[in-house]
PDB file of C-alpha atoms in Angstrom:
ATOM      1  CA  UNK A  18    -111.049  38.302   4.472  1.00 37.00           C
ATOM      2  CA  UNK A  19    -111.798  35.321   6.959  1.00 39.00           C
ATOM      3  CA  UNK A  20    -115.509  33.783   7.588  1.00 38.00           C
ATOM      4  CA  UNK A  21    -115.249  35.050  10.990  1.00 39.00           C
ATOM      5  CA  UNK A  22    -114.421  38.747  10.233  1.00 39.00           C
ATOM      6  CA  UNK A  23    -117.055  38.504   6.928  1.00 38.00           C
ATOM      7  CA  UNK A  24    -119.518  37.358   9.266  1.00 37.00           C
ATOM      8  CA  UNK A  25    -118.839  39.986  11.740  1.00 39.00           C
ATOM      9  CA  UNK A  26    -118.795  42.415   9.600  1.00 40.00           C
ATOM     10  CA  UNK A  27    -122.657  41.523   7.988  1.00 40.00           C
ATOM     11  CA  UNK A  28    -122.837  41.927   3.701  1.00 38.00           C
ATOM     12  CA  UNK A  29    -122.442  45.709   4.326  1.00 44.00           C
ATOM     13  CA  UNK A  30    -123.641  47.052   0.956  1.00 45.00           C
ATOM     14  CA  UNK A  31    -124.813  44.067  -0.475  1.00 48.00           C
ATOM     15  CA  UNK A  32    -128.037  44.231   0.392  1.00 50.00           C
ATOM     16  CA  UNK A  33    -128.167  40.763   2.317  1.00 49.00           C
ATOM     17  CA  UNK A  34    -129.019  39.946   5.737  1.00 53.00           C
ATOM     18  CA  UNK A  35    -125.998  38.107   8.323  1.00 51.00           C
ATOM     19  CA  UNK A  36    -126.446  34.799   8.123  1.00 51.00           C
ATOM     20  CA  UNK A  37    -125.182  33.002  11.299  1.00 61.00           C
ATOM     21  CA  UNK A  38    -122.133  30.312  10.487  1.00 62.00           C
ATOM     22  CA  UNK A  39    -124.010  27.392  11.961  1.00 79.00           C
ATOM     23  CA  UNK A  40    -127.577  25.845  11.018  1.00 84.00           C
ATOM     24  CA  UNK A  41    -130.092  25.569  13.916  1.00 88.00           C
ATOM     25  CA  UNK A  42    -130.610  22.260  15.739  1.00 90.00           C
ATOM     26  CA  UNK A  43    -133.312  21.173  14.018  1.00 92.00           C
ATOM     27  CA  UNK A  44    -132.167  21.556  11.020  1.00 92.00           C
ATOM     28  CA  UNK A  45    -128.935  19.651  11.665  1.00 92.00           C
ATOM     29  CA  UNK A  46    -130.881  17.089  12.834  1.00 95.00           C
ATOM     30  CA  UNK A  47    -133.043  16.681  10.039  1.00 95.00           C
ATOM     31  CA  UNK A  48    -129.947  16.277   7.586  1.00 95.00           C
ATOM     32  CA  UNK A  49    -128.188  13.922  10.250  1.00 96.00           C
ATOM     33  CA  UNK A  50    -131.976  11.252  10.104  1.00 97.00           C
ATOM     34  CA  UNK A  51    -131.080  11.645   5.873  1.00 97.00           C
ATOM     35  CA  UNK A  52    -127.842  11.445   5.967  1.00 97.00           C
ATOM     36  CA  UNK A  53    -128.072   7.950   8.069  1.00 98.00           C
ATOM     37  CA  UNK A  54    -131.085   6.979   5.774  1.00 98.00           C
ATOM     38  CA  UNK A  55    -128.694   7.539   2.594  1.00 98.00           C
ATOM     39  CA  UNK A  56    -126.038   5.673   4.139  1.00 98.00           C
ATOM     40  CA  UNK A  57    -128.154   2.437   4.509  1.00 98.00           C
ATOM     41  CA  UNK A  58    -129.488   3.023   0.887  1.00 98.00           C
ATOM     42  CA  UNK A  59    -125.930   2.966  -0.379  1.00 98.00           C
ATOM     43  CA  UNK A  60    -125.173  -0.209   1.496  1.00 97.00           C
ATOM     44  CA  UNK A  61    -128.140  -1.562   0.571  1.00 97.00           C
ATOM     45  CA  UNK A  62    -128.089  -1.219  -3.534  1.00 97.00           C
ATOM     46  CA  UNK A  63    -131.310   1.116  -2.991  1.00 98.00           C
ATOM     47  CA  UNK A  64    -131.910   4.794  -4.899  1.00 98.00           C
ATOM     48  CA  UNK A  65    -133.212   7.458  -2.511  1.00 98.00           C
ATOM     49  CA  UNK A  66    -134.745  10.458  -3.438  1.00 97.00           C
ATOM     50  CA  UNK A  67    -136.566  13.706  -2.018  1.00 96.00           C
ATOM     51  CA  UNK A  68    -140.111  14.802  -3.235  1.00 93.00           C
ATOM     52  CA  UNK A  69    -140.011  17.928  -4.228  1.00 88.00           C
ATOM     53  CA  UNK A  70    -143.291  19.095  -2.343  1.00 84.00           C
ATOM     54  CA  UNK A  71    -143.761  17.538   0.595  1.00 76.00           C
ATOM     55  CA  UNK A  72    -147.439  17.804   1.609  1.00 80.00           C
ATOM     56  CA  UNK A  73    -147.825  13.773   2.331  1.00 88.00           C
ATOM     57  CA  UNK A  74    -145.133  13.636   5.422  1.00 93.00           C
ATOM     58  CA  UNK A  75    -142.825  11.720   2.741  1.00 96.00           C
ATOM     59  CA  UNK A  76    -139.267  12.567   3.090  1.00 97.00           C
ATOM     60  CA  UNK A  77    -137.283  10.228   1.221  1.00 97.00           C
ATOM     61  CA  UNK A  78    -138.798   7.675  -1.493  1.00 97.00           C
ATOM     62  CA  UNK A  79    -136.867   4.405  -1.918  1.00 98.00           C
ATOM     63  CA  UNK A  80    -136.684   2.578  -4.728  1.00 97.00           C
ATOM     64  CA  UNK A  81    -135.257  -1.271  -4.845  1.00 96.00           C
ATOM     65  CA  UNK A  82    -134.601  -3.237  -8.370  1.00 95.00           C
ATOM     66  CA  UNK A  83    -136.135  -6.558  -6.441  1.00 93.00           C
ATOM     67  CA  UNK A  84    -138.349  -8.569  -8.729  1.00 93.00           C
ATOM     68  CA  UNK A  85    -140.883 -10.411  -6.136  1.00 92.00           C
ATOM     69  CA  UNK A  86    -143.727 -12.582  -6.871  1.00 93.00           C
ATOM     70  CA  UNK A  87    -146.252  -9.183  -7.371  1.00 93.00           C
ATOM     71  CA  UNK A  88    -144.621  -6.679  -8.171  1.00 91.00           C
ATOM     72  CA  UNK A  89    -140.975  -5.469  -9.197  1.00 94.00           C
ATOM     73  CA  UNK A  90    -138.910  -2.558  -8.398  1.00 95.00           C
ATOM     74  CA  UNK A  91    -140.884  -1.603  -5.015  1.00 96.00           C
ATOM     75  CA  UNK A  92    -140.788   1.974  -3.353  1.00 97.00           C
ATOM     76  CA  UNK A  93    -141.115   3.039   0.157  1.00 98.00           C
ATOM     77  CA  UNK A  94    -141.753   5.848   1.329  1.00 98.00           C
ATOM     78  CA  UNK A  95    -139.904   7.218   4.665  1.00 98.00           C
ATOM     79  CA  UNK A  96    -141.102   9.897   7.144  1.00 98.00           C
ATOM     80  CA  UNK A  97    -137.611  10.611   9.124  1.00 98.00           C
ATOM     81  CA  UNK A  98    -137.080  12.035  12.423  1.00 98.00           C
ATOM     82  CA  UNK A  99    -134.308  12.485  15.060  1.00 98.00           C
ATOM     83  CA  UNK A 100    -133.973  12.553  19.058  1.00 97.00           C
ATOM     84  CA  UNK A 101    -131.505  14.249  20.789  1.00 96.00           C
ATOM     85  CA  UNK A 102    -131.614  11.452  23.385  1.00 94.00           C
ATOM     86  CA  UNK A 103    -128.925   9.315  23.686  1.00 92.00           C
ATOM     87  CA  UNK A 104    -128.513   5.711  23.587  1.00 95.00           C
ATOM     88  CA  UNK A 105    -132.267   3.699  23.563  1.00 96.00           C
ATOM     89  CA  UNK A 106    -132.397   2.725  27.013  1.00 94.00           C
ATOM     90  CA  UNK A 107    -136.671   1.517  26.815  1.00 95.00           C
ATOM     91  CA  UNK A 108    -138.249  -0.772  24.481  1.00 97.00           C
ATOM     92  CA  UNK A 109    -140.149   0.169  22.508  1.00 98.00           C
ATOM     93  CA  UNK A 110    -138.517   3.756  21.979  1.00 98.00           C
ATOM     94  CA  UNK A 111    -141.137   6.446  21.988  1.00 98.00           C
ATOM     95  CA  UNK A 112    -141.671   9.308  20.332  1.00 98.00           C
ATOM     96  CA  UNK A 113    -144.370  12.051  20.421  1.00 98.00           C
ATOM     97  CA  UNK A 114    -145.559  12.572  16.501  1.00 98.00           C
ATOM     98  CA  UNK A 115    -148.053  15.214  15.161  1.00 97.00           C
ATOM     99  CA  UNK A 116    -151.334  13.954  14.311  1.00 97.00           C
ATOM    100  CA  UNK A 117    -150.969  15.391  10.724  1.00 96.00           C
ATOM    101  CA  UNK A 118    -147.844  13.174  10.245  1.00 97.00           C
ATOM    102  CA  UNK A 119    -149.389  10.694  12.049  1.00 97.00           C
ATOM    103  CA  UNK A 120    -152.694  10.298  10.229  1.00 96.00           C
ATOM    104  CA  UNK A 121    -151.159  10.055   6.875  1.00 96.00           C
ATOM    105  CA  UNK A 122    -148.311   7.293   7.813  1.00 97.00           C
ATOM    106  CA  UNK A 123    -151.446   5.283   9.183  1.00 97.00           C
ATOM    107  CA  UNK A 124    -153.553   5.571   5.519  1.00 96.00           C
ATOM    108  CA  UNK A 125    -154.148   1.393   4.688  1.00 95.00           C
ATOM    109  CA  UNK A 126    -154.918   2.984   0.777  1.00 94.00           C
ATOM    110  CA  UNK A 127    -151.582   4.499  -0.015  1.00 94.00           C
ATOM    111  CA  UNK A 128    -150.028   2.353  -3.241  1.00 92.00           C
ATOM    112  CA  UNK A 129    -146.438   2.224  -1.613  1.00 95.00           C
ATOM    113  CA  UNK A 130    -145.806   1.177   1.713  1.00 96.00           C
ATOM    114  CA  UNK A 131    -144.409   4.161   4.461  1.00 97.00           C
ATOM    115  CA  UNK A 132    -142.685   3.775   7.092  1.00 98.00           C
ATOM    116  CA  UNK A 133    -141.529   6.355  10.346  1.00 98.00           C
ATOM    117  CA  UNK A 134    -137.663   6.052  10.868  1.00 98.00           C
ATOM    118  CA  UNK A 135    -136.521   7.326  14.583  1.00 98.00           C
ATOM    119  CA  UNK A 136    -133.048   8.688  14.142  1.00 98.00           C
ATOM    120  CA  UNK A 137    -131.465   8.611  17.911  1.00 98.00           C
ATOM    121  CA  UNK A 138    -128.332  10.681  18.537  1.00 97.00           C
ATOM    122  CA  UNK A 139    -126.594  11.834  21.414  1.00 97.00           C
ATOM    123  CA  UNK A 140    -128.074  15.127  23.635  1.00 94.00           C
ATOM    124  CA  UNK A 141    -124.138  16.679  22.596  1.00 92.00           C
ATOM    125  CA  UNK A 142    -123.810  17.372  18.746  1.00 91.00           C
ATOM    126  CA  UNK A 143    -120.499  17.166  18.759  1.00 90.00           C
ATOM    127  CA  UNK A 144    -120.799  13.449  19.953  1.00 94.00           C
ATOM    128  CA  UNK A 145    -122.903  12.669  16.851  1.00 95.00           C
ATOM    129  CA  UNK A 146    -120.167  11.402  14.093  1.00 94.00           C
ATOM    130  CA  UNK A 147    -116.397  10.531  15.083  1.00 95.00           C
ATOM    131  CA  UNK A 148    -114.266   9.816  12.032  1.00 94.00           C
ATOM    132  CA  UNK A 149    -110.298   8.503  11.702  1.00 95.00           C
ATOM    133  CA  UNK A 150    -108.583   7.954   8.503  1.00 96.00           C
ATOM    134  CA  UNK A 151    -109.896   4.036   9.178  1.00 96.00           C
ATOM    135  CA  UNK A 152    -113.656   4.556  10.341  1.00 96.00           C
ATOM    136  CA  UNK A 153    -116.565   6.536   9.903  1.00 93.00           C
ATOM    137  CA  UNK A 154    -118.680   6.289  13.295  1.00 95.00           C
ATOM    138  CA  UNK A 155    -122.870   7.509  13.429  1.00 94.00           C
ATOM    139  CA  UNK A 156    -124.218   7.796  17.152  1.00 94.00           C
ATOM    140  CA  UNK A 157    -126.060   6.252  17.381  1.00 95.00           C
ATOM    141  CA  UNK A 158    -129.071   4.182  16.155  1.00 97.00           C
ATOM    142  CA  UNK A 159    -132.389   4.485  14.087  1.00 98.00           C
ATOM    143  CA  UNK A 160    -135.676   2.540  14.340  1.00 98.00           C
ATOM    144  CA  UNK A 161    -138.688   2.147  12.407  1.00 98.00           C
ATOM    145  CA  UNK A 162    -142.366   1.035  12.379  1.00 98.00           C
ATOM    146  CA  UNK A 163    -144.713   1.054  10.063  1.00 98.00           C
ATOM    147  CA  UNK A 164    -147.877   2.594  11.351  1.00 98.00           C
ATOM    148  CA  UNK A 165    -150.610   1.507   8.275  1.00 97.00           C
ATOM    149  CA  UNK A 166    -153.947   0.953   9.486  1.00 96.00           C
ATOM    150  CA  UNK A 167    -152.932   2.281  13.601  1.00 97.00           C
ATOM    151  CA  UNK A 168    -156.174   3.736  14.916  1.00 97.00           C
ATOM    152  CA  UNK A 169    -157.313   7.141  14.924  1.00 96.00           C
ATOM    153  CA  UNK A 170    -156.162   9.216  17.712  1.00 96.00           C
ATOM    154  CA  UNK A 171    -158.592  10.356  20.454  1.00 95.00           C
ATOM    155  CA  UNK A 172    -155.902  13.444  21.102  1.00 95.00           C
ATOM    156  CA  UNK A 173    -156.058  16.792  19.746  1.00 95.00           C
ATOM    157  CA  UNK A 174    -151.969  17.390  18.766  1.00 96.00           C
ATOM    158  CA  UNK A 175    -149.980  14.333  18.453  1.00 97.00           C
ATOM    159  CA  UNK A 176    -150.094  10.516  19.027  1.00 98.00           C
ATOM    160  CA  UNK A 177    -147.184   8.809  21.012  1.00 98.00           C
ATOM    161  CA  UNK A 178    -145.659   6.001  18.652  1.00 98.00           C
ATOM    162  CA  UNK A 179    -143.587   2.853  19.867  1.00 98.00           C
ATOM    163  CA  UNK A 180    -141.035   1.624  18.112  1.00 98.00           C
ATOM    164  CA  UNK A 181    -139.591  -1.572  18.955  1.00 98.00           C
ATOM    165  CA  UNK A 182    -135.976  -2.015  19.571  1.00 98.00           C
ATOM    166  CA  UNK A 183    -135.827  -5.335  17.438  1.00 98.00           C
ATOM    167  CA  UNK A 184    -136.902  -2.908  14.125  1.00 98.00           C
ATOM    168  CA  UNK A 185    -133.564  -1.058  14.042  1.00 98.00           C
ATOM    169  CA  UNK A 186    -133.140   0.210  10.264  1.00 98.00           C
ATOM    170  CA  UNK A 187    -130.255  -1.154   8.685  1.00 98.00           C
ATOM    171  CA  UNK A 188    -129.317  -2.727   5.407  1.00 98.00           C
ATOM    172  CA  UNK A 189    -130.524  -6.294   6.293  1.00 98.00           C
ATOM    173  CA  UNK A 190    -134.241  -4.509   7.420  1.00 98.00           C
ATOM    174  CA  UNK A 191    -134.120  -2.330   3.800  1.00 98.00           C
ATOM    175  CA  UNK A 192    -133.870  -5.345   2.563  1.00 97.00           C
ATOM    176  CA  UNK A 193    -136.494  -7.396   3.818  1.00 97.00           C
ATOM    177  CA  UNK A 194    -138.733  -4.483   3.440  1.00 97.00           C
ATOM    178  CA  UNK A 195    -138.258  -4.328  -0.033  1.00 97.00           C
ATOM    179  CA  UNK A 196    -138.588  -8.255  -0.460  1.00 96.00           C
ATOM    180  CA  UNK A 197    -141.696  -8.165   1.601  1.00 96.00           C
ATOM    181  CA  UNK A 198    -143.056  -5.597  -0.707  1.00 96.00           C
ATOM    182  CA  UNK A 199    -142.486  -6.937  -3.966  1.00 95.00           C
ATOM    183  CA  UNK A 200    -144.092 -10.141  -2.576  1.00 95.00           C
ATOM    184  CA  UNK A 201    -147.201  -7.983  -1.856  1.00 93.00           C
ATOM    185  CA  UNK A 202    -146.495  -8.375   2.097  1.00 93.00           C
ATOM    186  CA  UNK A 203    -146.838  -5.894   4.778  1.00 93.00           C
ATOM    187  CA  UNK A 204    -143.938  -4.924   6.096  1.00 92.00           C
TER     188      UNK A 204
END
């Protein structure tokens, strides 16, 4: 029996509910931001992993084998997120955050630095990824900032964050991050 016709036809007798073929938006989006995120790591020589319970706002931990002046083997912590908004056309990039999230990227105490990483792709999900037996293509771009020790917010549901054009993650930023840290820098 084909997907189509299985799917049509529910799990008659199985006691399961349909399940539609294709995941919601957001969800796609979510594994698009980690699926970008993993692809620098791999570039970059850096293990990623998912906590298992996320009550911080953590969604990746990223661990480097960089021996600094302070400290060895640093680990960030990334918050991801993704835009169905084409191409940055501003700078900074904004991006409307809840206050939860936002209140725990912006703890000074935390032992290992976090950042926010602004996956951008295009408003059409099929214009996402194109792929040839030569290249691998991801619309479009991702940015971060690092929001430790950014004021309170005044509002009541989310803060508006900026990130600036000039922090687009990529391997040479994972990087520099992870130097910075093990040399007991802010990033």
């Amino acid at each position: 029996m084909n997907f189509k016709k299985c799917y049509q036809q529910g799990s008659q007798g199985l006691g399961m509910p349909t399940v539609p073929p294709y995941a919601a938006i957001s969800h796609r989006q979510e594994a698009f931001s980690g699926v970008y995120i993993r692809a620098v790591c791999a570039v970059t020589g850096c293990a990623i992993e998912v906590p298992s319970i996320d009550h911080d706002k953590i969604d990746y931990s990223v661990r480097s084998r960089v021996v600094g002046s302070i400290r060895s083997k640093p680990q960030i912590d990334i918050q991801a997120k993704c835009q169905m908004s084409g191409v940055a056309s501003n700078d900074p990039v904004s991006y409307s955050l809840d206050l939860e999230t936002y209140d725990n990227l912006r703890d000074p105490m935390v032992s290992n630095p976090r950042i926010l990483v602004l996956v951008l792709v295009p408003s059409n999900v099929n214009e996402w990824m194109d792929q040839s037996e030569k290249t691998l293509v991801m619309s479009h771009c991702a940015y971060w900032v690092s929001l430790k020790g950014a004021p309170s917010s005044s509002n009541a549901t989310s803060q508006t964050v900026h990130f600036p054009r000039k922090n687009v993650f990529n391997p040479t930023a994972l990087q520099t991050m992870m130097s910075n840290t093990s040399n007991g820098l802010d990033l």
